[in-house]
Amino acid sequence: MLSIYYTQKTLHMTPQFWEWCKLQLPLSICEKIEKGLSKSKMETSLLGYLLLKVVLAKNNVSDDFAKLYYTPEGRPKIGHDFDFNISHSDEYVVCAFSKDHQVGVDIEKIKSISLEFLKDFFNIDEWENIQLSRNSQETFYKLWTQKEATVKADGRGLNIPLKEIIIQQNHGYVESAKWFLQEIPLHKKYMMYVATNEPIQCYRSVKINFKQTH
Amino acid sequence: MEKEELIDNLKAQIIRQLNLDVDPDLINGESPIFKNSGLGLDSIDDLELVALLGRNYGIKVGYLEDIQKKFKTLNSLADFIIKESVEQT
């Protein structure tokens, strides 16, 4: 079963809530986050770790949070009995979790972007698809999140040249590997895709609320 | 354009274009662009940076993977812009 956990950040965190969140996480993670320069990105990063901790607890693998490590390519990993992947954009932080699949997830807020300089990151068919579509911005974000979810599931991230990730009919191809893509509707202003190593029969979405009452 | 002036311009352009809530005075030439310890730019921000380089400096970046490897700091990004500008003249 694939589960998509998500939380929505609607306000800047109060100092009290920030301190409470930090108490839930290892000191090393808090120190890493607090080296950042952007307050909103620090808050999002903190929420990402907090969401992961909640996800592990809900799936009865909470003790594994201490085993969190990063691969040489920068992908977070924990155990071998499950896989997870985190993504965030603007207000939303999401965590895809599965004990049955390898997963990659990407969410992006759909906002205006200059497409004219981005042609080299897509192959001819994909670029034509973007240019000829009724809503080129939406088509761009669809292809982008599909590619991102695929390379995150693969584990090598942007070390794979984007043009070499082929997206065809809800499948992402990286070298000889085939990944299955599923759109996850969350909000009309956002595009989100999950990539898995096997087809998904069904998935569930779970909203996690962190109330700023602390 | 002097390198220091270029770095100041890049700082302002990146903050504005990517809508970052960052105090410019806290950023210097050695501030990491992509790591969480610095500006913390993510993948879609990479594309905004590519568009910024194309629009403001006439520079084409062909491989997104180059962005995070070559432009670790504002200093390295400024050096790249200066080098590309010399080669184009």
PDB file of C-alpha atoms in Angstrom:
ATOM      1  CA  MET A   1       0.000   0.000   0.000  1.00  0.00           C
ATOM      2  CA  LEU A   2       1.317   3.418  -0.942  1.00  0.00           C
ATOM      3  CA  SER A   3       0.523   6.196   1.503  1.00  0.00           C
ATOM      4  CA  ILE A   4       0.874   9.899   0.834  1.00  0.00           C
ATOM      5  CA  TYR A   5       1.145  11.905   4.010  1.00  0.00           C
ATOM      6  CA  TYR A   6       1.039  15.666   3.775  1.00  0.00           C
ATOM      7  CA  THR A   7       0.921  18.742   5.904  1.00  0.00           C
ATOM      8  CA  GLN A   8       0.085  22.300   5.009  1.00  0.00           C
ATOM      9  CA  LYS A   9       2.011  25.256   6.349  1.00  0.00           C
ATOM     10  CA  THR A  10      -0.344  28.206   6.379  1.00  0.00           C
ATOM     11  CA  LEU A  11       1.407  30.673   8.614  1.00  0.00           C
ATOM     12  CA  HIS A  12       4.934  31.404   9.634  1.00  0.00           C
ATOM     13  CA  MET A  13       5.701  29.397  12.726  1.00  0.00           C
ATOM     14  CA  THR A  14       5.509  31.126  16.071  1.00  0.00           C
ATOM     15  CA  PRO A  15       8.795  31.031  18.028  1.00  0.00           C
ATOM     16  CA  GLN A  16       7.130  28.750  20.569  1.00  0.00           C
ATOM     17  CA  PHE A  17       6.021  26.259  17.891  1.00  0.00           C
ATOM     18  CA  TRP A  18       9.458  26.391  16.281  1.00  0.00           C
ATOM     19  CA  GLU A  19      11.071  25.471  19.601  1.00  0.00           C
ATOM     20  CA  TRP A  20       8.531  22.681  20.186  1.00  0.00           C
ATOM     21  CA  CYS A  21       9.229  21.224  16.734  1.00  0.00           C
ATOM     22  CA  LYS A  22      12.950  21.280  17.433  1.00  0.00           C
ATOM     23  CA  LEU A  23      12.463  19.328  20.647  1.00  0.00           C
ATOM     24  CA  GLN A  24      10.922  16.474  18.639  1.00  0.00           C
ATOM     25  CA  LEU A  25      14.025  16.078  16.473  1.00  0.00           C
ATOM     26  CA  PRO A  26      17.678  15.107  17.032  1.00  0.00           C
ATOM     27  CA  LEU A  27      20.004  18.015  17.792  1.00  0.00           C
ATOM     28  CA  SER A  28      22.143  17.289  14.730  1.00  0.00           C
ATOM     29  CA  ILE A  29      19.150  17.784  12.437  1.00  0.00           C
ATOM     30  CA  CYS A  30      18.100  21.024  14.167  1.00  0.00           C
ATOM     31  CA  GLU A  31      21.649  22.401  13.921  1.00  0.00           C
ATOM     32  CA  LYS A  32      21.741  21.570  10.219  1.00  0.00           C
ATOM     33  CA  ILE A  33      18.407  23.298   9.578  1.00  0.00           C
ATOM     34  CA  GLU A  34      19.303  26.420  11.546  1.00  0.00           C
ATOM     35  CA  LYS A  35      22.330  27.094   9.341  1.00  0.00           C
ATOM     36  CA  GLY A  36      19.917  28.162   6.594  1.00  0.00           C
ATOM     37  CA  LEU A  37      19.334  31.770   5.581  1.00  0.00           C
ATOM     38  CA  SER A  38      15.709  31.567   4.444  1.00  0.00           C
ATOM     39  CA  LYS A  39      13.167  31.420   7.277  1.00  0.00           C
ATOM     40  CA  SER A  40      10.448  29.821   5.171  1.00  0.00           C
ATOM     41  CA  LYS A  41      12.822  27.176   3.791  1.00  0.00           C
ATOM     42  CA  MET A  42      14.031  26.391   7.316  1.00  0.00           C
ATOM     43  CA  GLU A  43      10.418  25.997   8.466  1.00  0.00           C
ATOM     44  CA  THR A  44       9.652  23.723   5.526  1.00  0.00           C
ATOM     45  CA  SER A  45      12.735  21.639   6.199  1.00  0.00           C
ATOM     46  CA  LEU A  46      11.797  21.285   9.858  1.00  0.00           C
ATOM     47  CA  LEU A  47       8.266  20.249   8.955  1.00  0.00           C
ATOM     48  CA  GLY A  48       9.645  17.682   6.533  1.00  0.00           C
ATOM     49  CA  TYR A  49      11.602  15.922   9.261  1.00  0.00           C
ATOM     50  CA  LEU A  50       8.696  16.190  11.674  1.00  0.00           C
ATOM     51  CA  LEU A  51       6.332  14.739   9.088  1.00  0.00           C
ATOM     52  CA  LEU A  52       8.742  11.854   8.496  1.00  0.00           C
ATOM     53  CA  LYS A  53       8.854  11.135  12.227  1.00  0.00           C
ATOM     54  CA  VAL A  54       5.057  11.027  12.395  1.00  0.00           C
ATOM     55  CA  VAL A  55       4.897   8.809   9.296  1.00  0.00           C
ATOM     56  CA  LEU A  56       7.319   6.307  10.811  1.00  0.00           C
ATOM     57  CA  ALA A  57       5.331   6.233  14.069  1.00  0.00           C
ATOM     58  CA  LYS A  58       2.061   5.647  12.209  1.00  0.00           C
ATOM     59  CA  ASN A  59       3.677   2.712  10.398  1.00  0.00           C
ATOM     60  CA  ASN A  60       5.171   1.185  13.534  1.00  0.00           C
ATOM     61  CA  VAL A  61       8.778   1.872  12.570  1.00  0.00           C
ATOM     62  CA  SER A  62       9.323   4.897  14.800  1.00  0.00           C
ATOM     63  CA  ASP A  63      12.560   3.596  16.279  1.00  0.00           C
ATOM     64  CA  ASP A  64      14.109   3.737  12.844  1.00  0.00           C
ATOM     65  CA  PHE A  65      14.125   7.540  12.754  1.00  0.00           C
ATOM     66  CA  ALA A  66      17.503   7.476  14.497  1.00  0.00           C
ATOM     67  CA  LYS A  67      18.875   5.421  11.604  1.00  0.00           C
ATOM     68  CA  LEU A  68      18.252   8.188   9.051  1.00  0.00           C
ATOM     69  CA  TYR A  69      21.189   8.609   6.693  1.00  0.00           C
ATOM     70  CA  TYR A  70      21.894  10.134   3.295  1.00  0.00           C
ATOM     71  CA  THR A  71      23.308   8.281   0.284  1.00  0.00           C
ATOM     72  CA  PRO A  72      26.287   9.809  -1.593  1.00  0.00           C
ATOM     73  CA  GLU A  73      23.725  11.214  -4.050  1.00  0.00           C
ATOM     74  CA  GLY A  74      21.917  12.955  -1.194  1.00  0.00           C
ATOM     75  CA  ARG A  75      18.859  10.715  -0.936  1.00  0.00           C
ATOM     76  CA  PRO A  76      17.544  10.173   2.608  1.00  0.00           C
ATOM     77  CA  LYS A  77      17.164   6.521   3.594  1.00  0.00           C
ATOM     78  CA  ILE A  78      16.422   4.568   6.739  1.00  0.00           C
ATOM     79  CA  GLY A  79      15.636   0.895   6.669  1.00  0.00           C
ATOM     80  CA  HIS A  80      15.375  -1.756   4.046  1.00  0.00           C
ATOM     81  CA  ASP A  81      11.853  -2.920   4.871  1.00  0.00           C
ATOM     82  CA  PHE A  82      10.219   0.222   3.570  1.00  0.00           C
ATOM     83  CA  ASP A  83      10.916   3.226   1.393  1.00  0.00           C
ATOM     84  CA  PHE A  84       9.968   6.855   1.714  1.00  0.00           C
ATOM     85  CA  ASN A  85      10.554  10.106  -0.104  1.00  0.00           C
ATOM     86  CA  ILE A  86       9.840  13.708   0.811  1.00  0.00           C
ATOM     87  CA  SER A  87       9.021  16.743  -1.285  1.00  0.00           C
ATOM     88  CA  HIS A  88       7.849  20.266  -0.533  1.00  0.00           C
ATOM     89  CA  SER A  89       6.682  23.326  -2.389  1.00  0.00           C
ATOM     90  CA  ASP A  90       5.407  26.567  -0.915  1.00  0.00           C
ATOM     91  CA  GLU A  91       2.723  25.568   1.632  1.00  0.00           C
ATOM     92  CA  TYR A  92       2.843  21.792   1.260  1.00  0.00           C
ATOM     93  CA  VAL A  93       5.239  19.185   2.606  1.00  0.00           C
ATOM     94  CA  VAL A  94       4.554  15.605   1.501  1.00  0.00           C
ATOM     95  CA  CYS A  95       5.978  12.218   2.380  1.00  0.00           C
ATOM     96  CA  ALA A  96       5.347   9.135   0.254  1.00  0.00           C
ATOM     97  CA  PHE A  97       5.716   5.877   2.193  1.00  0.00           C
ATOM     98  CA  SER A  98       5.465   2.231   1.188  1.00  0.00           C
ATOM     99  CA  LYS A  99       6.496  -1.146   2.553  1.00  0.00           C
ATOM    100  CA  ASP A 100       5.901  -2.665  -0.887  1.00  0.00           C
ATOM    101  CA  HIS A 101       7.471  -0.221  -3.358  1.00  0.00           C
ATOM    102  CA  GLN A 102      10.446   1.955  -4.047  1.00  0.00           C
ATOM    103  CA  VAL A 103       9.054   5.489  -4.182  1.00  0.00           C
ATOM    104  CA  GLY A 104       9.862   8.957  -5.409  1.00  0.00           C
ATOM    105  CA  VAL A 105       7.585  11.980  -5.051  1.00  0.00           C
ATOM    106  CA  ASP A 106       7.616  15.544  -6.298  1.00  0.00           C
ATOM    107  CA  ILE A 107       5.163  18.361  -5.651  1.00  0.00           C
ATOM    108  CA  GLU A 108       5.407  21.807  -7.230  1.00  0.00           C
ATOM    109  CA  LYS A 109       3.264  24.880  -6.958  1.00  0.00           C
ATOM    110  CA  ILE A 110       2.195  25.899 -10.458  1.00  0.00           C
ATOM    111  CA  LYS A 111       3.479  29.426 -11.010  1.00  0.00           C
ATOM    112  CA  SER A 112       4.586  31.307 -14.083  1.00  0.00           C
ATOM    113  CA  ILE A 113       8.072  30.306 -15.261  1.00  0.00           C
ATOM    114  CA  SER A 114      10.045  31.455 -18.324  1.00  0.00           C
ATOM    115  CA  LEU A 115       9.947  28.411 -20.571  1.00  0.00           C
ATOM    116  CA  GLU A 116      12.090  29.919 -23.336  1.00  0.00           C
ATOM    117  CA  PHE A 117      15.353  29.063 -21.545  1.00  0.00           C
ATOM    118  CA  LEU A 118      14.391  25.524 -20.554  1.00  0.00           C
ATOM    119  CA  LYS A 119      14.247  23.810 -23.934  1.00  0.00           C
ATOM    120  CA  ASP A 120      17.536  21.936 -23.440  1.00  0.00           C
ATOM    121  CA  PHE A 121      16.151  19.988 -20.483  1.00  0.00           C
ATOM    122  CA  PHE A 122      13.527  18.177 -22.538  1.00  0.00           C
ATOM    123  CA  ASN A 123      13.717  15.917 -25.554  1.00  0.00           C
ATOM    124  CA  ILE A 124      12.135  16.925 -28.861  1.00  0.00           C
ATOM    125  CA  ASP A 125       8.800  15.186 -28.256  1.00  0.00           C
ATOM    126  CA  GLU A 126       8.448  16.568 -24.731  1.00  0.00           C
ATOM    127  CA  TRP A 127       9.278  20.128 -25.822  1.00  0.00           C
ATOM    128  CA  GLU A 128       6.803  19.905 -28.684  1.00  0.00           C
ATOM    129  CA  ASN A 129       4.212  18.611 -26.237  1.00  0.00           C
ATOM    130  CA  ILE A 130       4.804  21.650 -24.007  1.00  0.00           C
ATOM    131  CA  GLN A 131       4.765  24.152 -26.870  1.00  0.00           C
ATOM    132  CA  LEU A 132       1.628  22.786 -28.540  1.00  0.00           C
ATOM    133  CA  SER A 133      -0.467  22.245 -25.425  1.00  0.00           C
ATOM    134  CA  ARG A 134      -3.362  24.517 -24.530  1.00  0.00           C
ATOM    135  CA  ASN A 135      -1.738  25.284 -21.185  1.00  0.00           C
ATOM    136  CA  SER A 136       2.026  25.095 -21.654  1.00  0.00           C
ATOM    137  CA  GLN A 137       2.780  26.012 -18.033  1.00  0.00           C
ATOM    138  CA  GLU A 138       0.646  23.141 -16.719  1.00  0.00           C
ATOM    139  CA  THR A 139       2.151  20.692 -19.221  1.00  0.00           C
ATOM    140  CA  PHE A 140       5.630  21.811 -18.204  1.00  0.00           C
ATOM    141  CA  TYR A 141       4.885  21.216 -14.510  1.00  0.00           C
ATOM    142  CA  LYS A 142       3.355  17.820 -15.289  1.00  0.00           C
ATOM    143  CA  LEU A 143       6.473  16.694 -17.146  1.00  0.00           C
ATOM    144  CA  TRP A 144       8.750  18.260 -14.544  1.00  0.00           C
ATOM    145  CA  THR A 145       7.136  16.533 -11.561  1.00  0.00           C
ATOM    146  CA  GLN A 146       7.057  13.245 -13.475  1.00  0.00           C
ATOM    147  CA  LYS A 147      10.788  13.493 -14.189  1.00  0.00           C
ATOM    148  CA  GLU A 148      11.619  14.612 -10.644  1.00  0.00           C
ATOM    149  CA  ALA A 149       9.573  11.808  -9.062  1.00  0.00           C
ATOM    150  CA  THR A 150      11.339   9.328 -11.350  1.00  0.00           C
ATOM    151  CA  VAL A 151      14.893  10.444 -10.551  1.00  0.00           C
ATOM    152  CA  LYS A 152      14.077  10.620  -6.838  1.00  0.00           C
ATOM    153  CA  ALA A 153      12.733   7.057  -6.911  1.00  0.00           C
ATOM    154  CA  ASP A 154      15.854   5.988  -8.810  1.00  0.00           C
ATOM    155  CA  GLY A 155      17.958   7.625  -6.068  1.00  0.00           C
ATOM    156  CA  ARG A 156      20.440   9.494  -8.207  1.00  0.00           C
ATOM    157  CA  GLY A 157      18.412  12.694  -8.410  1.00  0.00           C
ATOM    158  CA  LEU A 158      19.685  15.365 -10.756  1.00  0.00           C
ATOM    159  CA  ASN A 159      22.929  13.474 -11.358  1.00  0.00           C
ATOM    160  CA  ILE A 160      20.948  11.949 -14.205  1.00  0.00           C
ATOM    161  CA  PRO A 161      20.730  14.362 -17.173  1.00  0.00           C
ATOM    162  CA  LEU A 162      17.082  15.382 -17.467  1.00  0.00           C
ATOM    163  CA  LYS A 163      16.925  14.747 -21.193  1.00  0.00           C
ATOM    164  CA  GLU A 164      17.812  11.089 -20.554  1.00  0.00           C
ATOM    165  CA  ILE A 165      14.698  10.557 -18.435  1.00  0.00           C
ATOM    166  CA  ILE A 166      12.006   9.572 -20.891  1.00  0.00           C
ATOM    167  CA  ILE A 167       8.384  10.126 -19.906  1.00  0.00           C
ATOM    168  CA  GLN A 168       5.867   8.165 -21.924  1.00  0.00           C
ATOM    169  CA  GLN A 169       2.265   7.426 -21.052  1.00  0.00           C
ATOM    170  CA  ASN A 170       2.648   7.651 -17.289  1.00  0.00           C
ATOM    171  CA  HIS A 171       5.906   5.754 -17.229  1.00  0.00           C
ATOM    172  CA  GLY A 172       9.346   7.155 -16.484  1.00  0.00           C
ATOM    173  CA  TYR A 173      12.307   5.428 -18.104  1.00  0.00           C
ATOM    174  CA  VAL A 174      15.836   5.764 -16.751  1.00  0.00           C
ATOM    175  CA  GLU A 175      18.334   3.684 -18.710  1.00  0.00           C
ATOM    176  CA  SER A 176      16.748   0.223 -18.666  1.00  0.00           C
ATOM    177  CA  ALA A 177      14.549   0.827 -15.612  1.00  0.00           C
ATOM    178  CA  LYS A 178      10.815   1.489 -15.910  1.00  0.00           C
ATOM    179  CA  TRP A 179       9.020   3.508 -13.238  1.00  0.00           C
ATOM    180  CA  PHE A 180       5.255   3.786 -12.860  1.00  0.00           C
ATOM    181  CA  LEU A 181       3.859   7.296 -12.481  1.00  0.00           C
ATOM    182  CA  GLN A 182       0.706   8.269 -10.643  1.00  0.00           C
ATOM    183  CA  GLU A 183      -0.681  11.769 -10.357  1.00  0.00           C
ATOM    184  CA  ILE A 184      -1.782  12.610  -6.826  1.00  0.00           C
ATOM    185  CA  PRO A 185      -4.349  15.447  -6.882  1.00  0.00           C
ATOM    186  CA  LEU A 186      -3.927  17.611  -3.812  1.00  0.00           C
ATOM    187  CA  HIS A 187      -4.753  21.206  -4.728  1.00  0.00           C
ATOM    188  CA  LYS A 188      -5.657  22.837  -8.050  1.00  0.00           C
ATOM    189  CA  LYS A 189      -2.629  25.140  -7.816  1.00  0.00           C
ATOM    190  CA  TYR A 190      -0.181  22.264  -7.322  1.00  0.00           C
ATOM    191  CA  MET A 191       1.073  19.366  -9.444  1.00  0.00           C
ATOM    192  CA  MET A 192       2.218  16.171  -7.719  1.00  0.00           C
ATOM    193  CA  TYR A 193       3.404  12.830  -9.052  1.00  0.00           C
ATOM    194  CA  VAL A 194       4.637   9.647  -7.412  1.00  0.00           C
ATOM    195  CA  ALA A 195       6.980   7.188  -9.119  1.00  0.00           C
ATOM    196  CA  THR A 196       7.085   3.547  -8.021  1.00  0.00           C
ATOM    197  CA  ASN A 197       8.952   0.448  -9.205  1.00  0.00           C
ATOM    198  CA  GLU A 198       5.691  -1.501  -9.607  1.00  0.00           C
ATOM    199  CA  PRO A 199       2.177  -0.418 -10.580  1.00  0.00           C
ATOM    200  CA  ILE A 200       0.097   1.026  -7.775  1.00  0.00           C
ATOM    201  CA  GLN A 201      -3.277  -0.643  -7.296  1.00  0.00           C
ATOM    202  CA  CYS A 202      -4.430   1.977  -4.849  1.00  0.00           C
ATOM    203  CA  TYR A 203      -3.077   4.606  -2.519  1.00  0.00           C
ATOM    204  CA  ARG A 204      -4.332   6.657   0.390  1.00  0.00           C
ATOM    205  CA  SER A 205      -3.758  10.323   1.255  1.00  0.00           C
ATOM    206  CA  VAL A 206      -3.475  11.292   4.901  1.00  0.00           C
ATOM    207  CA  LYS A 207      -3.353  14.883   6.122  1.00  0.00           C
ATOM    208  CA  ILE A 208      -1.287  15.519   9.239  1.00  0.00           C
ATOM    209  CA  ASN A 209      -2.053  18.662  11.212  1.00  0.00           C
ATOM    210  CA  PHE A 210       0.572  20.232  13.383  1.00  0.00           C
ATOM    211  CA  LYS A 211      -1.312  22.721  15.476  1.00  0.00           C
ATOM    212  CA  GLN A 212       0.525  25.812  16.581  1.00  0.00           C
ATOM    213  CA  THR A 213      -0.776  25.524  20.107  1.00  0.00           C
ATOM    214  CA  HIS A 214       2.632  24.890  21.602  1.00  0.00           C
TER     215      HIS A 214
ATOM    216  CA  MET B   1      31.499  44.994 -14.308  1.00  0.00           C
ATOM    217  CA  GLU B   2      33.597  44.348 -11.218  1.00  0.00           C
ATOM    218  CA  LYS B   3      33.107  40.966  -9.558  1.00  0.00           C
ATOM    219  CA  GLU B   4      31.911  42.473  -6.274  1.00  0.00           C
ATOM    220  CA  GLU B   5      29.285  44.503  -8.098  1.00  0.00           C
ATOM    221  CA  LEU B   6      28.228  41.392 -10.044  1.00  0.00           C
ATOM    222  CA  ILE B   7      27.831  39.426  -6.816  1.00  0.00           C
ATOM    223  CA  ASP B   8      25.683  42.215  -5.328  1.00  0.00           C
ATOM    224  CA  ASN B   9      23.539  42.229  -8.476  1.00  0.00           C
ATOM    225  CA  LEU B  10      23.210  38.430  -8.447  1.00  0.00           C
ATOM    226  CA  LYS B  11      22.221  38.494  -4.809  1.00  0.00           C
ATOM    227  CA  ALA B  12      19.410  40.990  -5.463  1.00  0.00           C
ATOM    228  CA  GLN B  13      18.275  39.240  -8.647  1.00  0.00           C
ATOM    229  CA  ILE B  14      18.160  35.778  -7.058  1.00  0.00           C
ATOM    230  CA  ILE B  15      16.256  37.023  -4.021  1.00  0.00           C
ATOM    231  CA  ARG B  16      13.759  38.871  -6.192  1.00  0.00           C
ATOM    232  CA  GLN B  17      13.350  36.269  -8.945  1.00  0.00           C
ATOM    233  CA  LEU B  18      13.019  33.337  -6.534  1.00  0.00           C
ATOM    234  CA  ASN B  19      11.014  35.338  -4.002  1.00  0.00           C
ATOM    235  CA  LEU B  20      13.308  34.363  -1.126  1.00  0.00           C
ATOM    236  CA  ASP B  21      12.784  35.681   2.386  1.00  0.00           C
ATOM    237  CA  VAL B  22      16.486  36.185   2.974  1.00  0.00           C
ATOM    238  CA  ASP B  23      18.271  39.196   4.442  1.00  0.00           C
ATOM    239  CA  PRO B  24      20.750  40.249   1.699  1.00  0.00           C
ATOM    240  CA  ASP B  25      23.213  41.406   4.342  1.00  0.00           C
ATOM    241  CA  LEU B  26      23.556  37.814   5.539  1.00  0.00           C
ATOM    242  CA  ILE B  27      24.675  36.596   2.112  1.00  0.00           C
ATOM    243  CA  ASN B  28      28.262  36.853   0.956  1.00  0.00           C
ATOM    244  CA  GLY B  29      30.220  35.421  -1.930  1.00  0.00           C
ATOM    245  CA  GLU B  30      30.876  32.160  -0.094  1.00  0.00           C
ATOM    246  CA  SER B  31      27.275  31.526   0.993  1.00  0.00           C
ATOM    247  CA  PRO B  32      26.165  28.129  -0.347  1.00  0.00           C
ATOM    248  CA  ILE B  33      23.437  28.498  -2.937  1.00  0.00           C
ATOM    249  CA  PHE B  34      21.908  25.041  -2.784  1.00  0.00           C
ATOM    250  CA  LYS B  35      22.637  23.606   0.598  1.00  0.00           C
ATOM    251  CA  ASN B  36      20.221  24.031   3.459  1.00  0.00           C
ATOM    252  CA  SER B  37      23.006  25.885   5.226  1.00  0.00           C
ATOM    253  CA  GLY B  38      22.734  28.660   2.674  1.00  0.00           C
ATOM    254  CA  LEU B  39      19.974  29.798   0.363  1.00  0.00           C
ATOM    255  CA  GLY B  40      18.570  26.257   0.181  1.00  0.00           C
ATOM    256  CA  LEU B  41      17.498  26.420  -3.456  1.00  0.00           C
ATOM    257  CA  ASP B  42      15.696  23.335  -4.720  1.00  0.00           C
ATOM    258  CA  SER B  43      15.170  21.839  -8.171  1.00  0.00           C
ATOM    259  CA  ILE B  44      12.519  24.214  -9.489  1.00  0.00           C
ATOM    260  CA  ASP B  45      14.652  27.099  -8.201  1.00  0.00           C
ATOM    261  CA  ASP B  46      17.441  25.687 -10.412  1.00  0.00           C
ATOM    262  CA  LEU B  47      15.231  26.345 -13.415  1.00  0.00           C
ATOM    263  CA  GLU B  48      14.510  29.885 -12.257  1.00  0.00           C
ATOM    264  CA  LEU B  49      18.278  30.380 -11.970  1.00  0.00           C
ATOM    265  CA  VAL B  50      18.768  29.069 -15.513  1.00  0.00           C
ATOM    266  CA  ALA B  51      16.111  31.505 -16.754  1.00  0.00           C
ATOM    267  CA  LEU B  52      17.780  34.347 -14.819  1.00  0.00           C
ATOM    268  CA  LEU B  53      21.185  33.592 -16.378  1.00  0.00           C
ATOM    269  CA  GLY B  54      19.632  33.445 -19.831  1.00  0.00           C
ATOM    270  CA  ARG B  55      17.540  36.589 -19.491  1.00  0.00           C
ATOM    271  CA  ASN B  56      19.954  38.841 -17.575  1.00  0.00           C
ATOM    272  CA  TYR B  57      23.334  37.635 -18.847  1.00  0.00           C
ATOM    273  CA  GLY B  58      22.616  35.915 -22.160  1.00  0.00           C
ATOM    274  CA  ILE B  59      24.127  32.696 -20.829  1.00  0.00           C
ATOM    275  CA  LYS B  60      22.781  29.299 -21.800  1.00  0.00           C
ATOM    276  CA  VAL B  61      23.032  26.430 -19.319  1.00  0.00           C
ATOM    277  CA  GLY B  62      22.590  23.157 -21.136  1.00  0.00           C
ATOM    278  CA  TYR B  63      22.682  20.683 -18.267  1.00  0.00           C
ATOM    279  CA  LEU B  64      20.772  21.156 -15.063  1.00  0.00           C
ATOM    280  CA  GLU B  65      23.144  18.839 -13.230  1.00  0.00           C
ATOM    281  CA  ASP B  66      25.872  21.400 -13.883  1.00  0.00           C
ATOM    282  CA  ILE B  67      24.014  23.988 -11.838  1.00  0.00           C
ATOM    283  CA  GLN B  68      24.482  22.355  -8.474  1.00  0.00           C
ATOM    284  CA  LYS B  69      27.973  21.046  -9.209  1.00  0.00           C
ATOM    285  CA  LYS B  70      29.503  24.235 -10.611  1.00  0.00           C
ATOM    286  CA  PHE B  71      27.589  27.003  -8.877  1.00  0.00           C
ATOM    287  CA  LYS B  72      28.048  26.107  -5.253  1.00  0.00           C
ATOM    288  CA  THR B  73      28.441  29.730  -4.141  1.00  0.00           C
ATOM    289  CA  LEU B  74      27.795  33.213  -5.492  1.00  0.00           C
ATOM    290  CA  ASN B  75      31.550  33.509  -6.046  1.00  0.00           C
ATOM    291  CA  SER B  76      31.598  30.460  -8.341  1.00  0.00           C
ATOM    292  CA  LEU B  77      28.466  31.668 -10.128  1.00  0.00           C
ATOM    293  CA  ALA B  78      30.015  35.116 -10.673  1.00  0.00           C
ATOM    294  CA  ASP B  79      33.242  33.528 -11.961  1.00  0.00           C
ATOM    295  CA  PHE B  80      31.201  31.484 -14.444  1.00  0.00           C
ATOM    296  CA  ILE B  81      29.338  34.560 -15.700  1.00  0.00           C
ATOM    297  CA  ILE B  82      32.566  36.525 -16.120  1.00  0.00           C
ATOM    298  CA  LYS B  83      34.218  33.619 -17.978  1.00  0.00           C
ATOM    299  CA  GLU B  84      31.216  33.136 -20.275  1.00  0.00           C
ATOM    300  CA  SER B  85      31.028  36.876 -20.961  1.00  0.00           C
ATOM    301  CA  VAL B  86      34.729  36.983 -21.972  1.00  0.00           C
ATOM    302  CA  GLU B  87      34.303  33.973 -24.272  1.00  0.00           C
ATOM    303  CA  GLN B  88      31.304  35.569 -25.967  1.00  0.00           C
ATOM    304  CA  THR B  89      33.176  38.820 -26.795  1.00  0.00           C
TER     305      THR B  89
END
